Short mmCIF file of C-alpha atoms and ligand atoms in Angstrom, two decimals:
data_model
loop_
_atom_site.label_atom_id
_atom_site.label_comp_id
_atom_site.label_asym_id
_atom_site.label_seq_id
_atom_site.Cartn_x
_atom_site.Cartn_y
_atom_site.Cartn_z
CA UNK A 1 77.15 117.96 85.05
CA UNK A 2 77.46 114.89 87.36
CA UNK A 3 80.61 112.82 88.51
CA UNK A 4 81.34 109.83 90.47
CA UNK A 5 83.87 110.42 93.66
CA UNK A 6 85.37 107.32 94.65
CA UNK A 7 88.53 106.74 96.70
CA UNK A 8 91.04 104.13 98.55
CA UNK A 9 90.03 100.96 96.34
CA UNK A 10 93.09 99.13 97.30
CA UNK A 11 93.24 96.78 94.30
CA UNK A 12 95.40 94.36 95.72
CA UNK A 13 94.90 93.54 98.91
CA UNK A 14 92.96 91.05 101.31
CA UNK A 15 91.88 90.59 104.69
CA UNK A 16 92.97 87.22 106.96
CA UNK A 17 95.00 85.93 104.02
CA UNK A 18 91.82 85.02 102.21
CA UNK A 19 91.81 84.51 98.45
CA UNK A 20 88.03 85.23 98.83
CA UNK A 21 88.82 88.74 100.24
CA UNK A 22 91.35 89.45 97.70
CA UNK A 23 88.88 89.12 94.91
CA UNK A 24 86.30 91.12 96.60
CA UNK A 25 88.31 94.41 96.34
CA UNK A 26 88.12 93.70 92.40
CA UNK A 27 85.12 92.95 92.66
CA UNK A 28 83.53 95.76 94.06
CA UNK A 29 86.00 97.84 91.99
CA UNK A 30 84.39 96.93 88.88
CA UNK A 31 81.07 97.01 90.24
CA UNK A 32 81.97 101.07 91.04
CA UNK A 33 82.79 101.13 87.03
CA UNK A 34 80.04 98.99 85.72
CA UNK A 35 77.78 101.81 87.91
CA UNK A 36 79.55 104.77 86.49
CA UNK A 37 79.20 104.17 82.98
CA UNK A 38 75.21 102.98 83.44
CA UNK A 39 74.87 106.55 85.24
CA UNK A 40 76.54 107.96 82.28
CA UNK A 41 78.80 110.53 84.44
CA UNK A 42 81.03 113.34 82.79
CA UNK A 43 83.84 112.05 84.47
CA UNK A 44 85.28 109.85 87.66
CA UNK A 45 87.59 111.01 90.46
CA UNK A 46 89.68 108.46 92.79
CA UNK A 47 91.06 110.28 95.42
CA UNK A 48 94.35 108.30 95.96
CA UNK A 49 95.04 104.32 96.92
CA UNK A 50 93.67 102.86 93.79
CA UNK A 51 96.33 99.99 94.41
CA UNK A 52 97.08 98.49 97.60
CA UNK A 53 100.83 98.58 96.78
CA UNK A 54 103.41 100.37 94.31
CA UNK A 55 104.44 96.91 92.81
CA UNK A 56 100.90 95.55 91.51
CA UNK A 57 100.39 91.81 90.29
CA UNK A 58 100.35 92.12 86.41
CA UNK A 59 96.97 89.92 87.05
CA UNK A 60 96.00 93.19 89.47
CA UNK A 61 97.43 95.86 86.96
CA UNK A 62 95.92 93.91 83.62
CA UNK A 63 92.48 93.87 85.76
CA UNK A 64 92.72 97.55 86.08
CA UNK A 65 93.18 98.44 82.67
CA UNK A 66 90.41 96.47 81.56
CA UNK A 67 88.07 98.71 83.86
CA UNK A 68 89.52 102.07 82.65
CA UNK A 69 89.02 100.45 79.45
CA UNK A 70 85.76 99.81 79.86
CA UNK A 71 85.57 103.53 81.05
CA UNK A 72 87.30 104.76 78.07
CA UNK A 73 85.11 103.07 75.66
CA UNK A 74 82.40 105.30 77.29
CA UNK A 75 84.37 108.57 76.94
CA UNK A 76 84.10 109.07 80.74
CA UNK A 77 87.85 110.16 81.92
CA UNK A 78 89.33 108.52 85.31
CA UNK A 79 91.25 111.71 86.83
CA UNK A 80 93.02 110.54 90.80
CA UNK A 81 96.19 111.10 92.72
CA UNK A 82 98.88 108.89 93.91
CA UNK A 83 97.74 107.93 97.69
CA UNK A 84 100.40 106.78 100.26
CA UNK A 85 99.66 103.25 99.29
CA UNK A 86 100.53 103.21 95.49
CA UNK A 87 103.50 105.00 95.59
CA UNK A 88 106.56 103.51 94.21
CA UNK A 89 109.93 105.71 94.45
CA UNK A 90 109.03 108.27 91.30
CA UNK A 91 106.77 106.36 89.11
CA UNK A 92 103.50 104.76 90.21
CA UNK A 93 101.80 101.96 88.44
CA UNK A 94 99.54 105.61 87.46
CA UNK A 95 102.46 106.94 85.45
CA UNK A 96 102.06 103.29 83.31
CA UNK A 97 98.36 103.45 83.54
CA UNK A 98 98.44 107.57 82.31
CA UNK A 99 101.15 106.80 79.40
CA UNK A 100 98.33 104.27 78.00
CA UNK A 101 96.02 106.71 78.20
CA UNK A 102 93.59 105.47 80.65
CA UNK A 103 93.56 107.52 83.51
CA UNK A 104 95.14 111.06 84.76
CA UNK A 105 97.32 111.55 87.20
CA UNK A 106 96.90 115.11 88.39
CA UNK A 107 99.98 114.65 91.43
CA UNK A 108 102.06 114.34 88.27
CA UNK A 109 104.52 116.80 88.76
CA UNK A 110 104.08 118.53 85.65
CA UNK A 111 100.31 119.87 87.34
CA UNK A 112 102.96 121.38 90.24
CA UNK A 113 105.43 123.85 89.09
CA UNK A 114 107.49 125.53 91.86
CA UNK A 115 107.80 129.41 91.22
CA UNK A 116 109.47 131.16 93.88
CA UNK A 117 108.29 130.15 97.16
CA UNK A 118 105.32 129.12 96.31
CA UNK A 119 104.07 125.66 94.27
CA UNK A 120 102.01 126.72 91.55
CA UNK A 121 98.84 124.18 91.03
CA UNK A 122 97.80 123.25 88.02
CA UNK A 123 95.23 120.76 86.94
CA UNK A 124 92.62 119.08 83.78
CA UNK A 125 89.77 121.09 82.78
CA UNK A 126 86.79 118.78 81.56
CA UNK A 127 83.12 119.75 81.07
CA UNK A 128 83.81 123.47 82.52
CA UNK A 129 85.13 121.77 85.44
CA UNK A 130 88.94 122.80 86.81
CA UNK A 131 90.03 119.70 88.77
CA UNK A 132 93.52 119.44 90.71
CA UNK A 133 95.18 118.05 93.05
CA UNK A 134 98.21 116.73 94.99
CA UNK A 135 99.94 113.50 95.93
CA UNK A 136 99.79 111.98 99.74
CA UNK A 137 102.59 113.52 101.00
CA UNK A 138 104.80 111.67 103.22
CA UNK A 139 106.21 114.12 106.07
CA UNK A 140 105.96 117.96 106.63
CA UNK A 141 102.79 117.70 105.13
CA UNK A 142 101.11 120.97 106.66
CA UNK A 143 104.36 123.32 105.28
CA UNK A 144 103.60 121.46 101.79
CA UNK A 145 100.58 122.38 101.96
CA UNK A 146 101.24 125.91 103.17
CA UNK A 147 103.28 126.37 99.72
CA UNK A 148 100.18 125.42 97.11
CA UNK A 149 98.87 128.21 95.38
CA UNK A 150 95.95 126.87 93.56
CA UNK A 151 95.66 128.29 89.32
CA UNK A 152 91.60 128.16 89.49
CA UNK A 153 89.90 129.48 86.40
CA UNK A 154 86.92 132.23 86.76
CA UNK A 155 83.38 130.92 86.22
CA UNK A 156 84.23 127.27 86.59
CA UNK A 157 83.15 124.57 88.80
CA UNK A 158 86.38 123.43 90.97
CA UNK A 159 87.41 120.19 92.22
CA UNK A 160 90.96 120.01 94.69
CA UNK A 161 91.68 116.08 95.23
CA UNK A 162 94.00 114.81 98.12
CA UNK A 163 95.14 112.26 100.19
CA UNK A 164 95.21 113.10 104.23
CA UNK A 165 93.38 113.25 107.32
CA UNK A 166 92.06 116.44 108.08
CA UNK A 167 91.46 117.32 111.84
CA UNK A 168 87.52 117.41 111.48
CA UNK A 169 87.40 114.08 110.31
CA UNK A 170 85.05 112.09 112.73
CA UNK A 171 87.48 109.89 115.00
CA UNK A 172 90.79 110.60 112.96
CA UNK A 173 92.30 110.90 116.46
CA UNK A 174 95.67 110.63 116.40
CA UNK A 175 95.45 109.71 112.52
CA UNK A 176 94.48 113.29 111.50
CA UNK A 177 98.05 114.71 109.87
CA UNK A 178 96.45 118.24 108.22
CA UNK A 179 94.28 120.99 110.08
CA UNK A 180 91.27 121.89 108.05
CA UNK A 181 92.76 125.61 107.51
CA UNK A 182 95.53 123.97 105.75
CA UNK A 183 93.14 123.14 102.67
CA UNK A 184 93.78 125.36 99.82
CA UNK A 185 91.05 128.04 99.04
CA UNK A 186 89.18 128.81 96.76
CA UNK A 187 87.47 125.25 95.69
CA UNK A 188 83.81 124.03 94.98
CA UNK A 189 84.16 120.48 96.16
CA UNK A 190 87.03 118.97 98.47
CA UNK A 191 87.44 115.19 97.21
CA UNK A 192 89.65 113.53 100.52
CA UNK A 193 91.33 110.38 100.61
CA UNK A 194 92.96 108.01 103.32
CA UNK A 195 90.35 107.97 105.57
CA UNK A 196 88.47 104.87 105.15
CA UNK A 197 85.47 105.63 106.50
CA UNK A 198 82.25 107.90 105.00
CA UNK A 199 82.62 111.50 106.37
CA UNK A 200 81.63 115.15 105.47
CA UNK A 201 82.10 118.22 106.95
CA UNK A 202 82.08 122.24 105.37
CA UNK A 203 85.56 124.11 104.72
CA UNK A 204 84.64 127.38 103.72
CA UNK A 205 80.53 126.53 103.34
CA UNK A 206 82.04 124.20 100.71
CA UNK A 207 81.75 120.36 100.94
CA UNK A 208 85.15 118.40 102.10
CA UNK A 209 84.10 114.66 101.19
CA UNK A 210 85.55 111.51 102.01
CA UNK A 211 83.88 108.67 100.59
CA UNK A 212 86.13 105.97 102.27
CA UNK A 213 87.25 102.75 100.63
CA UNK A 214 85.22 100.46 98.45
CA UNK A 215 85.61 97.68 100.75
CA UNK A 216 86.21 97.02 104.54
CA UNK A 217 90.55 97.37 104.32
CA UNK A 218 91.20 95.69 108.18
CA UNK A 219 88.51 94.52 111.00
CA UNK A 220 88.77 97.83 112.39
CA UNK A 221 87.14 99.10 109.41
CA UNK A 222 84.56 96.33 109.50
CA UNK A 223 83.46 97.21 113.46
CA UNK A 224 83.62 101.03 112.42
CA UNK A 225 82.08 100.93 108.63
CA UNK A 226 78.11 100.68 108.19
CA UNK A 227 78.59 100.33 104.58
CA UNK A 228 80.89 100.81 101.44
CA UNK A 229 80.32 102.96 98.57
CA UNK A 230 80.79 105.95 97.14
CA UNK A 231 79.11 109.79 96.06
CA UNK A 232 77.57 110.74 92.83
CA UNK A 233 77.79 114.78 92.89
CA UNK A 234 75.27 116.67 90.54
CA UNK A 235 76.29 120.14 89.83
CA UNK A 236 73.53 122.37 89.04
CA UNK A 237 74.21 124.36 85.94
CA UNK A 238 72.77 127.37 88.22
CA UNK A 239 75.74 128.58 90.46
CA UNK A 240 73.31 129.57 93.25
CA UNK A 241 71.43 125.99 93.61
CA UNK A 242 72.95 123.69 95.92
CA UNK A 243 75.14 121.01 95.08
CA UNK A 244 73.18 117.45 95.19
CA UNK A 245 75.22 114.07 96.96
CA UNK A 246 74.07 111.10 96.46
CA UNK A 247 75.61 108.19 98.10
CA UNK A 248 75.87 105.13 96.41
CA UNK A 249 76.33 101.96 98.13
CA UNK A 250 78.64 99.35 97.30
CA UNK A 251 78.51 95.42 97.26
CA UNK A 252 80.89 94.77 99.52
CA UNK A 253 81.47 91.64 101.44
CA UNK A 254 78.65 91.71 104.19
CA UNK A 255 79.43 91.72 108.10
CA UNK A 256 77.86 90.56 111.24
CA UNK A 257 78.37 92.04 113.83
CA UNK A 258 77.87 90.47 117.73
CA UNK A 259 78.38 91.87 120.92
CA UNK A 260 78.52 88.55 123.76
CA UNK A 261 78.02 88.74 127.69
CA UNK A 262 80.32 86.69 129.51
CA UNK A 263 80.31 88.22 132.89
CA UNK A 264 80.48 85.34 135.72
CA UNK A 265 80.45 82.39 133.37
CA UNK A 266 83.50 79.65 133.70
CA UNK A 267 85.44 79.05 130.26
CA UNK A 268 83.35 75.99 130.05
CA UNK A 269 80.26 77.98 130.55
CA UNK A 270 81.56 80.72 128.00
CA UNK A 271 82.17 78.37 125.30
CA UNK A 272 79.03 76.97 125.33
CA UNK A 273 77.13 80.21 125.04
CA UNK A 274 79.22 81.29 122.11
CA UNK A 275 78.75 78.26 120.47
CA UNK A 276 74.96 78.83 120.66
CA UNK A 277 75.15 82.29 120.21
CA UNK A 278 77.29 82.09 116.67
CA UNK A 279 74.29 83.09 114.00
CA UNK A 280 72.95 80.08 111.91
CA UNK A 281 72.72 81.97 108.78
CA UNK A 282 76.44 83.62 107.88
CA UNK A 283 76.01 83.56 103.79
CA UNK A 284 79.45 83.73 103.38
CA UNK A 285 79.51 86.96 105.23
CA UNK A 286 82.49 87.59 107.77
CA UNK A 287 81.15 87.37 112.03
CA UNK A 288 82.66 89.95 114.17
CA UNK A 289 82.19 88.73 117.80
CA UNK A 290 83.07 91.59 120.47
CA UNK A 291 83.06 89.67 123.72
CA UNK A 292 82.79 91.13 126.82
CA UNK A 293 82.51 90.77 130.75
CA UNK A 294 84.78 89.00 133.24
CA UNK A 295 85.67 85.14 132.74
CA UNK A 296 85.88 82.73 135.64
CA UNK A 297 88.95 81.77 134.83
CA UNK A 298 91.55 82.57 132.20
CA UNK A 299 90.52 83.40 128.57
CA UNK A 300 92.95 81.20 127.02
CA UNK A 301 90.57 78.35 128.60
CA UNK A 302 87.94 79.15 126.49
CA UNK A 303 87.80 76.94 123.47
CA UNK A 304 88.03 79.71 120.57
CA UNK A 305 88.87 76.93 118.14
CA UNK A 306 85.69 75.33 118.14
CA UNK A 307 84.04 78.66 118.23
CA UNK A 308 86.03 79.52 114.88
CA UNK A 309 84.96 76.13 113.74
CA UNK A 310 81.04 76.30 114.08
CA UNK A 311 81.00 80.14 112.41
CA UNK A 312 82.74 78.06 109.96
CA UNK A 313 80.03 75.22 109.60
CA UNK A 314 77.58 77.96 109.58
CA UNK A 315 78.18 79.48 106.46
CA UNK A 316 80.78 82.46 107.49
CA UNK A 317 84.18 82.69 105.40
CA UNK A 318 86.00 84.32 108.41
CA UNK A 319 85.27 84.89 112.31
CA UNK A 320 86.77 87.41 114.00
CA UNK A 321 87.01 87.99 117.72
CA UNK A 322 87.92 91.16 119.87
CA UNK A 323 88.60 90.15 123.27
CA UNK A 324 89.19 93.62 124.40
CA UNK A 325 86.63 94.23 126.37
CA UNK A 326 87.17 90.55 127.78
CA UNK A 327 88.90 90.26 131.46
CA UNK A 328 89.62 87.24 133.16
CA UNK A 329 91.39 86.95 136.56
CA UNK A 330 95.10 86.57 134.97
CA UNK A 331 94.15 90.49 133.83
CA UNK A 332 93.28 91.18 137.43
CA UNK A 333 96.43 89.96 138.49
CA UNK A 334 98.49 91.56 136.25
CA UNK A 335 96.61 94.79 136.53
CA UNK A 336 97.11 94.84 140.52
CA UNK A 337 101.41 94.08 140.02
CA UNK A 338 101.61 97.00 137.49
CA UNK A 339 100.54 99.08 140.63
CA UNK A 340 102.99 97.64 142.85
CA UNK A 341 106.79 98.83 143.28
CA UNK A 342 109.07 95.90 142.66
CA UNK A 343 110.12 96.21 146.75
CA UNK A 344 106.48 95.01 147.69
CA UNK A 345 106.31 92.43 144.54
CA UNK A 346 109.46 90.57 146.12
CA UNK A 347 107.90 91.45 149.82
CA UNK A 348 105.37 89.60 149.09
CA UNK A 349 106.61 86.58 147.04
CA UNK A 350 108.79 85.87 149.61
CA UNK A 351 106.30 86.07 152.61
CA UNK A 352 104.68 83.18 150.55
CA UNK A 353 107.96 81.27 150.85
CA UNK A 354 107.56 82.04 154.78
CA UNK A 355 110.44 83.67 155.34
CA UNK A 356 109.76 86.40 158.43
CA UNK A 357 110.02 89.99 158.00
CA UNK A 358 113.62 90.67 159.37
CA UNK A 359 114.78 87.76 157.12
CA UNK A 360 112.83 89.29 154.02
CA UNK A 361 114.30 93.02 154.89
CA UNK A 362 117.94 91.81 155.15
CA UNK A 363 117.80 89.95 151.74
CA UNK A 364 115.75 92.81 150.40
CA UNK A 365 119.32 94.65 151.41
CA UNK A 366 121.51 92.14 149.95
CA UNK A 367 119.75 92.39 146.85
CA UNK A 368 120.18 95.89 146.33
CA UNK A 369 123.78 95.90 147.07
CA UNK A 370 124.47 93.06 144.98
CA UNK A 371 121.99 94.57 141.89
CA UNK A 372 124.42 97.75 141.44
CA UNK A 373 126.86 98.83 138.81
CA UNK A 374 129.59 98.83 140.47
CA UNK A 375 133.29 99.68 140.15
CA UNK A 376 135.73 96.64 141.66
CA UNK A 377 136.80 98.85 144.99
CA UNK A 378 133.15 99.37 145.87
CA UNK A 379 132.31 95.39 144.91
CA UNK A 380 134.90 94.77 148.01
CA UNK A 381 133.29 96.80 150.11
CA UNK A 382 129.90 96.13 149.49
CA UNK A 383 131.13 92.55 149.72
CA UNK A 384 132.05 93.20 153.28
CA UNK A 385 129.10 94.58 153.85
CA UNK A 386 126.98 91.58 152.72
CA UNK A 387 129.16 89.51 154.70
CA UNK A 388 128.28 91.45 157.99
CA UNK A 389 124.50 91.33 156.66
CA UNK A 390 124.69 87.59 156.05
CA UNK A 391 125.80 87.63 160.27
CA UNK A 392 123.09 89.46 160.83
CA UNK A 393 120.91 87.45 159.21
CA UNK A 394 122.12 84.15 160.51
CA UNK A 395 122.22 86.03 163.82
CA UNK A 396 118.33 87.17 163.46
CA UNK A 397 117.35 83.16 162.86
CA UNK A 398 119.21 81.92 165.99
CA UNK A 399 117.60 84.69 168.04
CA UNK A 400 113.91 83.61 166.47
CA UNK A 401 114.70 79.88 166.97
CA UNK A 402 115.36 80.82 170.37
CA UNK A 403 112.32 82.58 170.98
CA UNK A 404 110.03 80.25 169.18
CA UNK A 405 112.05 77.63 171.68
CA UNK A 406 110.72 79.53 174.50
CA UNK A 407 107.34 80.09 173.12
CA UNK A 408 107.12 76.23 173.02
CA UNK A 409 108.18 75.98 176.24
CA UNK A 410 104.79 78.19 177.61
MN1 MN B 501 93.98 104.02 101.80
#
């Protein structure tokens, strides 16, 4: 027995408002199908985000159908669960595409039937193979979880789809909204979705696989990414033999990826050197240029739009920068006030204006007083009080006339 596990295809959306990008996600979609049905698997599993949205183009949804048709035609079922992406109030363009008989959508909730505190699982059995799953839940997902009680067959091979970021994923981070003991037990094969990037780890000694999307979803995805595809699983008709993954890799659009120095150079200087350094070849491929080092000067002096416009001569459909790692001496500046208290920014603004210290610490006063909340009683008397600084301060400029007077007079 063999299958295809494929996930986050995002039929639908784009990258940089290209029309270019928008086709490749159908593109590579159909290539995943075309693949399938020349490897002659038992059956294909999506886990979750097969569209990009819950309202699909009909051009998008009639695209769709004529892969699962294609599928169909082959007697190879498409079994996947709605992801957080194609999710439209209670019906999903699935529930359309599983009443024509094209695909099955096991986070229907006729496979989960609540009994008592617990949500009973149910799910499609095809080729000796028990495989369920669950929606991408949208808030207290761990207690959700916590509730599943998985109906798994004896003596079958068992497949538990979903859609969410388990801790052990590889830089989930912050991302990661399900600890890996959260997983129902009891399954052969863990097919995740969500995660957008290729990663497997072991839950249980059994395999917890995330294939990632078909294509690079944001530029993010492109830097992180090495490739697209997706896993052909053999399962040995021996229960003791190990289960075989093969991962098959994808036509999606190709990246190049740059890292630039910039350290010392002057915006003139940096232009130049990206202009030279932007690749001849780009065969419609997208450039990622991650620039780095400190500018001479400000960043927004560098001349990005001919940059933009070479990569363009030069055969790439898109060129994308990440200034990130990219300082310049505005960033200095700005990273030395976010130290400062805003006493010593004012201190020292108005030493540039040359007022003297005495002046700067009375209006330093008069600024506080004045830059209260304050009731109308206390605006009277701090009022007076400004007054009697104001003498002061008038007072404090006669007496340094006077001694500068006498200075001259040395
Ligand atoms: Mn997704």
């Amino acid at each position: 027995m063999k299958f295809i596990h494929m996930g986050d295809t995002h039929i639908g959306a784009s990258n940089f408002k290209l029309d270019q990008r928008h086709k490749d996600f159908l593109r590579v979609f159909e290539e995943a199908i075309d693949i399938c049905i020349d490897l002659k698997v038992d059956f294909v599993i999506h886990s979750g985000d097969l569209f990009d949205t819950g309202r699909p183009s009909f051009k998008e949804l009639i695209f769709v159908i004529e892969q699962l048709k294609k599928l169909k035609e082959n007697n190879i079922p498409f079994l996947t669960v709605a992801g957080s992406h194609d999710v439209y109030i209670h019906e999903t363009p699935l529930s359309l595409l599983e009443k024509i008989g094209l695909l099955t959508n096991l986070s229907n909730p006729r496979y989960l039937v609540p009994k008592g505190d617990v949500v009973l699982l149910n799910g499609a059995i095809i080729k000796n193979t028990f495989i369920a799953g669950v929606p991408g839940f949208k808030g207290n997902v761990k207690e959700k979880y916590s509730m599943i009680k998985p109906n798994i067959p004896n003596n079958v091979f068992s497949i538990f789809i979903f859609h969410h970021i388990i801790s052990d994923v590889e830089d989930a981070g912050s991302f990661a909204d399900l600890p890996l003991s959260s997983l129902p037990k009891g399954f052969d094969y863990y097919a995740g979705g969500h995660w957008h990037r290729k990663n497997i780890f072991e839950y249980n000694k059994k395999p917890v696989v995330y294939p990632g999307s078909t294509e690079y979803t944001d530029s993010l995805d492109m830097l992180k990414s090495k490739e697209k595809g997706m896993f052909l699983v053999e399962v040995p008709e021996e229960k003791t033999k190990k289960l075989k993954l093969k991962w098959i890799k994808l036509n999606a659009r190709e990246v190049v990826f740059k890292e630039i120095e910039l350290n010392n150079l002057t915006p003139i200087e940096a232009t130049n050197k990206l202009f030279r350094e932007i690749p001849k070849h780009g065969r419609d491929s997208i450039l990622i240029l991650k620039l780095k080092g400190r500018i001479n000067g400000l960043k927004s002096q560098i001349n990005f739009n001919r940059v933009l416009k070479e990569s363009e001569i030069n055969g790439f459909i898109y060129c994308k920068l990440f200034l990130s790692e990219l300082s310049d001496e505005a960033g200095e500046e700005y990273q030395e006030i976010k130290n400062k208290t805003i006493k010593e920014i004012e201190y020292e603004f108005l030493k540039k204006q040359k007022y003297d210290d005495i002046t700067i610490k009375l209006a330093q006063e008069l600024i506080n007083l004045l830059g209260k909340e304050q009731t109308p009683k206390e605006l009277i008397l701090n009022q007076e009080e400004c007054i009697k600084m104001i003498d002061k301060l008038f007072l404090s400029k006669e007496l340094n006339d006077f001694m500068k007077s006498k200075e001259g007079v040395k």
